[in-house]
Amino acid sequence: MYKRQGKVMDKFSYYFMLETSPFIGSTGDAYLMDAFVTYEADNWARISLGSFKQPFSLEVTTPCHSLLTIERSIVADQLVAPQRDFGVGIFGGNKFNRLNYSIALMNGRGLGVKDDNVKKDIIGRASYKILRNLSIGASFRYGYPIPNNNEADRTSYGGDIAFEMGKFYVQGEYIYDEGAYFAGAGGGCGATPIALGEKRDGAYVLATYDVTEKFQPVFKYEYFDSD
């Protein structure tokens, strides 16, 4: 993986990430993952333009190096797809704020593919720290995933919760999805798409305990209904 990021003047920054292994592309060719520029108006209005992750789902928006399991959940890889897309997004808040939000207008076709309909996807997520160690989040997506089709729409909802107490951590999430889908967009993180019915949903719950710095038992239960 090749990654570069930096500042251009005070309020402009850039981020570029290229996957050089067959992990995503499956062909051994280099694969563009992220490439965007950001205008940082202030903490509550950071505007990004380019290719980046859809702001949907707690697990999907968690970077790979921060995941507690090697792979993301089946429901996230199958229903939040494509996970990366081209668009413009507005992001607000940081890890020190109780409220964080993100909203984006995206092509809905994935990376490296020309957008072939006139409609766009609107995607957003907001999270709030109820207590210092307890946070909840909600995600939403509405779009038109079928190539050359401006009528077949898709609606997705998600809810998540995270709780941490000392060495103990619990995270859970539920995702509901209905309407049209396009298997050609692929699954998240290179997963093979599953045939989906008109309505589909899934959830997971994950719990960890830090016994020592190098030993952390992990329990994860997943549920996914493709139809």
PDB file of C-alpha atoms in Angstrom:
ATOM      1  CA  MET A   1       0.000   0.000   0.000  1.00  0.00           C
ATOM      2  CA  TYR A   2       1.222   3.479  -0.917  1.00  0.00           C
ATOM      3  CA  LYS A   3      -0.124   6.496   0.968  1.00  0.00           C
ATOM      4  CA  ARG A   4       0.600  10.221   0.863  1.00  0.00           C
ATOM      5  CA  GLN A   5      -1.006  13.127   2.659  1.00  0.00           C
ATOM      6  CA  GLY A   6      -0.113  16.715   3.386  1.00  0.00           C
ATOM      7  CA  LYS A   7      -1.055  20.376   3.576  1.00  0.00           C
ATOM      8  CA  VAL A   8      -1.307  22.917   0.760  1.00  0.00           C
ATOM      9  CA  MET A   9      -1.529  26.362   2.354  1.00  0.00           C
ATOM     10  CA  ASP A  10      -3.315  26.702   5.691  1.00  0.00           C
ATOM     11  CA  LYS A  11      -6.781  25.423   4.871  1.00  0.00           C
ATOM     12  CA  PHE A  12      -6.198  22.931   2.069  1.00  0.00           C
ATOM     13  CA  SER A  13      -4.968  19.337   2.455  1.00  0.00           C
ATOM     14  CA  TYR A  14      -4.705  16.266   0.245  1.00  0.00           C
ATOM     15  CA  TYR A  15      -4.865  12.505   0.793  1.00  0.00           C
ATOM     16  CA  PHE A  16      -3.900   9.749  -1.632  1.00  0.00           C
ATOM     17  CA  MET A  17      -3.905   5.973  -1.042  1.00  0.00           C
ATOM     18  CA  LEU A  18      -3.017   3.301  -3.599  1.00  0.00           C
ATOM     19  CA  GLU A  19      -3.387  -0.449  -2.936  1.00  0.00           C
ATOM     20  CA  THR A  20      -0.561  -2.268  -4.716  1.00  0.00           C
ATOM     21  CA  SER A  21      -1.453  -5.805  -3.611  1.00  0.00           C
ATOM     22  CA  PRO A  22      -4.213  -8.028  -5.121  1.00  0.00           C
ATOM     23  CA  PHE A  23      -6.256  -7.627  -1.914  1.00  0.00           C
ATOM     24  CA  ILE A  24      -8.891  -5.436  -3.624  1.00  0.00           C
ATOM     25  CA  GLY A  25      -8.335  -5.652  -7.348  1.00  0.00           C
ATOM     26  CA  SER A  26      -7.681  -9.454  -7.313  1.00  0.00           C
ATOM     27  CA  THR A  27      -5.536  -9.117 -10.438  1.00  0.00           C
ATOM     28  CA  GLY A  28      -2.252  -7.967  -8.964  1.00  0.00           C
ATOM     29  CA  ASP A  29      -2.685  -4.511 -10.497  1.00  0.00           C
ATOM     30  CA  ALA A  30      -2.457  -1.318  -8.463  1.00  0.00           C
ATOM     31  CA  TYR A  31      -5.881  -0.097  -7.286  1.00  0.00           C
ATOM     32  CA  LEU A  32      -6.786   3.477  -6.377  1.00  0.00           C
ATOM     33  CA  MET A  33      -8.617   3.612  -3.055  1.00  0.00           C
ATOM     34  CA  ASP A  34      -8.633   7.236  -1.887  1.00  0.00           C
ATOM     35  CA  ALA A  35      -7.715  10.454  -3.699  1.00  0.00           C
ATOM     36  CA  PHE A  36      -9.275  13.671  -2.431  1.00  0.00           C
ATOM     37  CA  VAL A  37      -8.585  17.265  -1.459  1.00  0.00           C
ATOM     38  CA  THR A  38     -10.110  18.925   1.596  1.00  0.00           C
ATOM     39  CA  TYR A  39     -10.901  22.541   2.393  1.00  0.00           C
ATOM     40  CA  GLU A  40     -10.934  23.003   6.178  1.00  0.00           C
ATOM     41  CA  ALA A  41     -13.253  25.950   6.729  1.00  0.00           C
ATOM     42  CA  ASP A  42     -13.387  25.071  10.442  1.00  0.00           C
ATOM     43  CA  ASN A  43     -13.909  22.061  12.691  1.00  0.00           C
ATOM     44  CA  TRP A  44     -17.590  21.861  11.724  1.00  0.00           C
ATOM     45  CA  ALA A  45     -17.184  22.269   7.964  1.00  0.00           C
ATOM     46  CA  ARG A  46     -14.418  20.283   6.312  1.00  0.00           C
ATOM     47  CA  ILE A  47     -15.299  19.936   2.624  1.00  0.00           C
ATOM     48  CA  SER A  48     -13.745  17.069   0.628  1.00  0.00           C
ATOM     49  CA  LEU A  49     -13.840  16.430  -3.119  1.00  0.00           C
ATOM     50  CA  GLY A  50     -12.631  13.266  -4.850  1.00  0.00           C
ATOM     51  CA  SER A  51     -12.698   9.529  -4.179  1.00  0.00           C
ATOM     52  CA  PHE A  52     -13.269   8.480  -0.571  1.00  0.00           C
ATOM     53  CA  LYS A  53     -15.279   6.128   1.638  1.00  0.00           C
ATOM     54  CA  GLN A  54     -19.027   6.471   1.798  1.00  0.00           C
ATOM     55  CA  PRO A  55     -19.911   7.978   5.215  1.00  0.00           C
ATOM     56  CA  PHE A  56     -22.192   5.077   6.153  1.00  0.00           C
ATOM     57  CA  SER A  57     -21.809   2.582   9.047  1.00  0.00           C
ATOM     58  CA  LEU A  58     -19.504   2.674  12.054  1.00  0.00           C
ATOM     59  CA  GLU A  59     -17.534  -0.352  10.879  1.00  0.00           C
ATOM     60  CA  VAL A  60     -17.134   0.818   7.271  1.00  0.00           C
ATOM     61  CA  THR A  61     -15.888   4.251   8.312  1.00  0.00           C
ATOM     62  CA  THR A  62     -13.369   2.674  10.699  1.00  0.00           C
ATOM     63  CA  PRO A  63      -9.954   2.513   8.980  1.00  0.00           C
ATOM     64  CA  CYS A  64      -8.416  -0.928   8.414  1.00  0.00           C
ATOM     65  CA  HIS A  65      -5.652  -0.467  10.991  1.00  0.00           C
ATOM     66  CA  SER A  66      -8.244   0.281  13.711  1.00  0.00           C
ATOM     67  CA  LEU A  67     -10.503  -2.740  13.092  1.00  0.00           C
ATOM     68  CA  LEU A  68     -10.734  -5.280  15.915  1.00  0.00           C
ATOM     69  CA  THR A  69     -11.112  -8.215  13.502  1.00  0.00           C
ATOM     70  CA  ILE A  70      -9.243  -8.913  10.265  1.00  0.00           C
ATOM     71  CA  GLU A  71     -12.383  -8.694   8.124  1.00  0.00           C
ATOM     72  CA  ARG A  72     -15.394  -6.427   8.302  1.00  0.00           C
ATOM     73  CA  SER A  73     -18.852  -7.888   8.912  1.00  0.00           C
ATOM     74  CA  ILE A  74     -20.725  -9.650   6.113  1.00  0.00           C
ATOM     75  CA  VAL A  75     -23.602  -7.163   6.334  1.00  0.00           C
ATOM     76  CA  ALA A  76     -21.227  -4.210   5.925  1.00  0.00           C
ATOM     77  CA  ASP A  77     -19.395  -5.741   2.961  1.00  0.00           C
ATOM     78  CA  GLN A  78     -22.617  -6.770   1.189  1.00  0.00           C
ATOM     79  CA  LEU A  79     -24.960  -3.853   1.856  1.00  0.00           C
ATOM     80  CA  VAL A  80     -22.580  -0.907   2.061  1.00  0.00           C
ATOM     81  CA  ALA A  81     -21.269  -1.356  -1.464  1.00  0.00           C
ATOM     82  CA  PRO A  82     -19.497   0.234  -3.142  1.00  0.00           C
ATOM     83  CA  GLN A  83     -17.711   1.351   0.008  1.00  0.00           C
ATOM     84  CA  ARG A  84     -15.638   3.911  -1.893  1.00  0.00           C
ATOM     85  CA  ASP A  85     -16.984   6.314  -4.486  1.00  0.00           C
ATOM     86  CA  PHE A  86     -16.431   9.699  -6.134  1.00  0.00           C
ATOM     87  CA  GLY A  87     -18.245  12.722  -4.744  1.00  0.00           C
ATOM     88  CA  VAL A  88     -18.227  15.748  -2.477  1.00  0.00           C
ATOM     89  CA  GLY A  89     -18.721  15.565   1.277  1.00  0.00           C
ATOM     90  CA  ILE A  90     -18.968  17.806   4.324  1.00  0.00           C
ATOM     91  CA  PHE A  91     -17.591  16.548   7.656  1.00  0.00           C
ATOM     92  CA  GLY A  92     -17.876  18.066  11.116  1.00  0.00           C
ATOM     93  CA  GLY A  93     -16.549  17.361  14.592  1.00  0.00           C
ATOM     94  CA  ASN A  94     -13.608  15.333  15.891  1.00  0.00           C
ATOM     95  CA  LYS A  95     -12.824  12.738  18.570  1.00  0.00           C
ATOM     96  CA  PHE A  96     -13.036  15.387  21.305  1.00  0.00           C
ATOM     97  CA  ASN A  97     -16.570  16.522  20.354  1.00  0.00           C
ATOM     98  CA  ARG A  98     -19.771  14.850  21.488  1.00  0.00           C
ATOM     99  CA  LEU A  99     -21.338  15.266  18.056  1.00  0.00           C
ATOM    100  CA  ASN A 100     -19.782  14.204  14.759  1.00  0.00           C
ATOM    101  CA  TYR A 101     -21.511  14.288  11.379  1.00  0.00           C
ATOM    102  CA  SER A 102     -20.790  13.615   7.714  1.00  0.00           C
ATOM    103  CA  ILE A 103     -22.902  13.970   4.583  1.00  0.00           C
ATOM    104  CA  ALA A 104     -21.924  13.330   0.978  1.00  0.00           C
ATOM    105  CA  LEU A 105     -23.284  13.525  -2.549  1.00  0.00           C
ATOM    106  CA  MET A 106     -21.722  10.665  -4.541  1.00  0.00           C
ATOM    107  CA  ASN A 107     -21.960   8.979  -7.948  1.00  0.00           C
ATOM    108  CA  GLY A 108     -23.078   5.633  -6.516  1.00  0.00           C
ATOM    109  CA  ARG A 109     -21.083   3.583  -9.051  1.00  0.00           C
ATOM    110  CA  GLY A 110     -17.814   2.942  -7.232  1.00  0.00           C
ATOM    111  CA  LEU A 111     -14.211   3.710  -8.114  1.00  0.00           C
ATOM    112  CA  GLY A 112     -12.739   3.640 -11.588  1.00  0.00           C
ATOM    113  CA  VAL A 113     -16.186   3.558 -13.262  1.00  0.00           C
ATOM    114  CA  LYS A 114     -17.770   6.358 -15.266  1.00  0.00           C
ATOM    115  CA  ASP A 115     -21.031   7.598 -13.789  1.00  0.00           C
ATOM    116  CA  ASP A 116     -23.730   6.678 -16.297  1.00  0.00           C
ATOM    117  CA  ASN A 117     -26.926   8.164 -14.897  1.00  0.00           C
ATOM    118  CA  VAL A 118     -27.938  11.699 -13.976  1.00  0.00           C
ATOM    119  CA  LYS A 119     -29.016  10.908 -10.413  1.00  0.00           C
ATOM    120  CA  LYS A 120     -26.671  10.995  -7.407  1.00  0.00           C
ATOM    121  CA  ASP A 121     -26.613   9.190  -4.069  1.00  0.00           C
ATOM    122  CA  ILE A 122     -26.987  11.105  -0.812  1.00  0.00           C
ATOM    123  CA  ILE A 123     -25.279   9.425   2.135  1.00  0.00           C
ATOM    124  CA  GLY A 124     -24.795  10.537   5.713  1.00  0.00           C
ATOM    125  CA  ARG A 125     -23.890   9.508   9.220  1.00  0.00           C
ATOM    126  CA  ALA A 126     -24.066  11.174  12.624  1.00  0.00           C
ATOM    127  CA  SER A 127     -22.796   9.987  15.999  1.00  0.00           C
ATOM    128  CA  TYR A 128     -23.242  11.357  19.496  1.00  0.00           C
ATOM    129  CA  LYS A 129     -21.481  10.629  22.777  1.00  0.00           C
ATOM    130  CA  ILE A 130     -24.222  10.220  25.354  1.00  0.00           C
ATOM    131  CA  LEU A 131     -21.599   9.592  28.026  1.00  0.00           C
ATOM    132  CA  ARG A 132     -17.814   9.696  27.928  1.00  0.00           C
ATOM    133  CA  ASN A 133     -17.732   5.944  27.261  1.00  0.00           C
ATOM    134  CA  LEU A 134     -21.037   5.458  25.415  1.00  0.00           C
ATOM    135  CA  SER A 135     -21.862   6.637  21.884  1.00  0.00           C
ATOM    136  CA  ILE A 136     -24.638   6.002  19.385  1.00  0.00           C
ATOM    137  CA  GLY A 137     -24.761   6.564  15.646  1.00  0.00           C
ATOM    138  CA  ALA A 138     -27.156   6.543  12.712  1.00  0.00           C
ATOM    139  CA  SER A 139     -26.552   6.246   8.955  1.00  0.00           C
ATOM    140  CA  PHE A 140     -28.680   6.917   5.872  1.00  0.00           C
ATOM    141  CA  ARG A 141     -28.327   6.388   2.107  1.00  0.00           C
ATOM    142  CA  TYR A 142     -30.676   7.079  -0.793  1.00  0.00           C
ATOM    143  CA  GLY A 143     -29.555   6.560  -4.370  1.00  0.00           C
ATOM    144  CA  TYR A 144     -29.886   5.057  -7.832  1.00  0.00           C
ATOM    145  CA  PRO A 145     -27.427   2.168  -8.255  1.00  0.00           C
ATOM    146  CA  ILE A 146     -28.490   0.706 -11.636  1.00  0.00           C
ATOM    147  CA  PRO A 147     -26.468   1.781 -14.716  1.00  0.00           C
ATOM    148  CA  ASN A 148     -28.439   3.937 -17.165  1.00  0.00           C
ATOM    149  CA  ASN A 149     -31.486   3.851 -14.900  1.00  0.00           C
ATOM    150  CA  ASN A 150     -32.785   7.011 -13.222  1.00  0.00           C
ATOM    151  CA  GLU A 151     -35.895   5.381 -11.743  1.00  0.00           C
ATOM    152  CA  ALA A 152     -34.809   2.297  -9.721  1.00  0.00           C
ATOM    153  CA  ASP A 153     -33.861   3.614  -6.281  1.00  0.00           C
ATOM    154  CA  ARG A 154     -32.302   2.192  -3.130  1.00  0.00           C
ATOM    155  CA  THR A 155     -32.737   3.165   0.527  1.00  0.00           C
ATOM    156  CA  SER A 156     -30.526   2.109   3.424  1.00  0.00           C
ATOM    157  CA  TYR A 157     -30.605   2.768   7.168  1.00  0.00           C
ATOM    158  CA  GLY A 158     -28.131   1.917   9.884  1.00  0.00           C
ATOM    159  CA  GLY A 159     -27.814   2.246  13.643  1.00  0.00           C
ATOM    160  CA  ASP A 160     -24.816   1.564  15.868  1.00  0.00           C
ATOM    161  CA  ILE A 161     -23.696   1.684  19.475  1.00  0.00           C
ATOM    162  CA  ALA A 162     -20.273   1.548  21.141  1.00  0.00           C
ATOM    163  CA  PHE A 163     -19.505   1.173  24.846  1.00  0.00           C
ATOM    164  CA  GLU A 164     -16.141   1.100  26.605  1.00  0.00           C
ATOM    165  CA  MET A 165     -15.451   0.507  30.291  1.00  0.00           C
ATOM    166  CA  GLY A 166     -11.852   0.052  31.284  1.00  0.00           C
ATOM    167  CA  LYS A 167     -10.451  -2.928  29.369  1.00  0.00           C
ATOM    168  CA  PHE A 168     -13.896  -4.024  28.165  1.00  0.00           C
ATOM    169  CA  TYR A 169     -15.342  -2.838  24.833  1.00  0.00           C
ATOM    170  CA  VAL A 170     -18.624  -3.625  23.052  1.00  0.00           C
ATOM    171  CA  GLN A 171     -19.734  -2.531  19.580  1.00  0.00           C
ATOM    172  CA  GLY A 172     -22.930  -3.374  17.729  1.00  0.00           C
ATOM    173  CA  GLU A 173     -24.596  -2.338  14.499  1.00  0.00           C
ATOM    174  CA  TYR A 174     -27.756  -2.992  12.470  1.00  0.00           C
ATOM    175  CA  ILE A 175     -28.193  -2.229   8.740  1.00  0.00           C
ATOM    176  CA  TYR A 176     -31.421  -2.366   6.719  1.00  0.00           C
ATOM    177  CA  ASP A 177     -31.471  -2.031   2.921  1.00  0.00           C
ATOM    178  CA  GLU A 178     -34.188  -2.185   0.270  1.00  0.00           C
ATOM    179  CA  GLY A 179     -34.775  -1.502  -3.399  1.00  0.00           C
ATOM    180  CA  ALA A 180     -32.532  -1.844  -6.437  1.00  0.00           C
ATOM    181  CA  TYR A 181     -28.909  -2.942  -6.306  1.00  0.00           C
ATOM    182  CA  PHE A 182     -26.146  -3.519  -8.825  1.00  0.00           C
ATOM    183  CA  ALA A 183     -23.927  -6.573  -8.245  1.00  0.00           C
ATOM    184  CA  GLY A 184     -21.434  -5.211 -10.762  1.00  0.00           C
ATOM    185  CA  ALA A 185     -20.408  -2.564  -8.245  1.00  0.00           C
ATOM    186  CA  GLY A 186     -18.752  -5.342  -6.249  1.00  0.00           C
ATOM    187  CA  GLY A 187     -18.749  -5.949  -2.531  1.00  0.00           C
ATOM    188  CA  GLY A 188     -16.892  -4.033   0.131  1.00  0.00           C
ATOM    189  CA  CYS A 189     -13.170  -4.798   0.568  1.00  0.00           C
ATOM    190  CA  GLY A 190     -13.223  -7.038  -2.499  1.00  0.00           C
ATOM    191  CA  ALA A 191     -15.974  -9.365  -1.205  1.00  0.00           C
ATOM    192  CA  THR A 192     -17.934 -11.361  -3.797  1.00  0.00           C
ATOM    193  CA  PRO A 193     -21.474  -9.870  -4.036  1.00  0.00           C
ATOM    194  CA  ILE A 194     -24.380 -12.067  -2.925  1.00  0.00           C
ATOM    195  CA  ALA A 195     -27.703 -12.075  -4.806  1.00  0.00           C
ATOM    196  CA  LEU A 196     -30.093  -9.843  -2.842  1.00  0.00           C
ATOM    197  CA  GLY A 197     -33.854  -9.825  -2.514  1.00  0.00           C
ATOM    198  CA  GLU A 198     -36.098  -6.768  -2.428  1.00  0.00           C
ATOM    199  CA  LYS A 199     -35.429  -6.232   1.296  1.00  0.00           C
ATOM    200  CA  ARG A 200     -32.341  -7.301   3.263  1.00  0.00           C
ATOM    201  CA  ASP A 201     -30.788  -6.638   6.635  1.00  0.00           C
ATOM    202  CA  GLY A 202     -28.155  -7.773   9.067  1.00  0.00           C
ATOM    203  CA  ALA A 203     -26.364  -7.009  12.285  1.00  0.00           C
ATOM    204  CA  TYR A 204     -23.353  -7.857  14.386  1.00  0.00           C
ATOM    205  CA  VAL A 205     -22.212  -7.508  17.972  1.00  0.00           C
ATOM    206  CA  LEU A 206     -18.565  -7.533  18.965  1.00  0.00           C
ATOM    207  CA  ALA A 207     -16.968  -7.645  22.411  1.00  0.00           C
ATOM    208  CA  THR A 208     -13.311  -7.504  23.425  1.00  0.00           C
ATOM    209  CA  TYR A 209     -11.313  -7.544  26.656  1.00  0.00           C
ATOM    210  CA  ASP A 210      -7.693  -6.404  26.968  1.00  0.00           C
ATOM    211  CA  VAL A 211      -6.151  -9.048  29.235  1.00  0.00           C
ATOM    212  CA  THR A 212      -2.648  -7.744  28.509  1.00  0.00           C
ATOM    213  CA  GLU A 213      -1.117  -5.387  25.968  1.00  0.00           C
ATOM    214  CA  LYS A 214      -0.637  -8.305  23.556  1.00  0.00           C
ATOM    215  CA  PHE A 215      -3.576 -10.566  24.446  1.00  0.00           C
ATOM    216  CA  GLN A 216      -7.144  -9.556  23.596  1.00  0.00           C
ATOM    217  CA  PRO A 217      -9.925 -12.172  23.324  1.00  0.00           C
ATOM    218  CA  VAL A 218     -12.585 -11.175  20.786  1.00  0.00           C
ATOM    219  CA  PHE A 219     -16.182 -12.402  20.522  1.00  0.00           C
ATOM    220  CA  LYS A 220     -18.202 -11.531  17.421  1.00  0.00           C
ATOM    221  CA  TYR A 221     -21.672 -12.658  16.387  1.00  0.00           C
ATOM    222  CA  GLU A 222     -22.990 -11.844  12.908  1.00  0.00           C
ATOM    223  CA  TYR A 223     -26.427 -12.067  11.322  1.00  0.00           C
ATOM    224  CA  PHE A 224     -27.230 -11.446   7.640  1.00  0.00           C
ATOM    225  CA  ASP A 225     -30.435 -12.016   5.683  1.00  0.00           C
ATOM    226  CA  SER A 226     -29.989 -11.373   1.961  1.00  0.00           C
ATOM    227  CA  ASP A 227     -33.733 -11.684   1.275  1.00  0.00           C
TER     228      ASP A 227
END
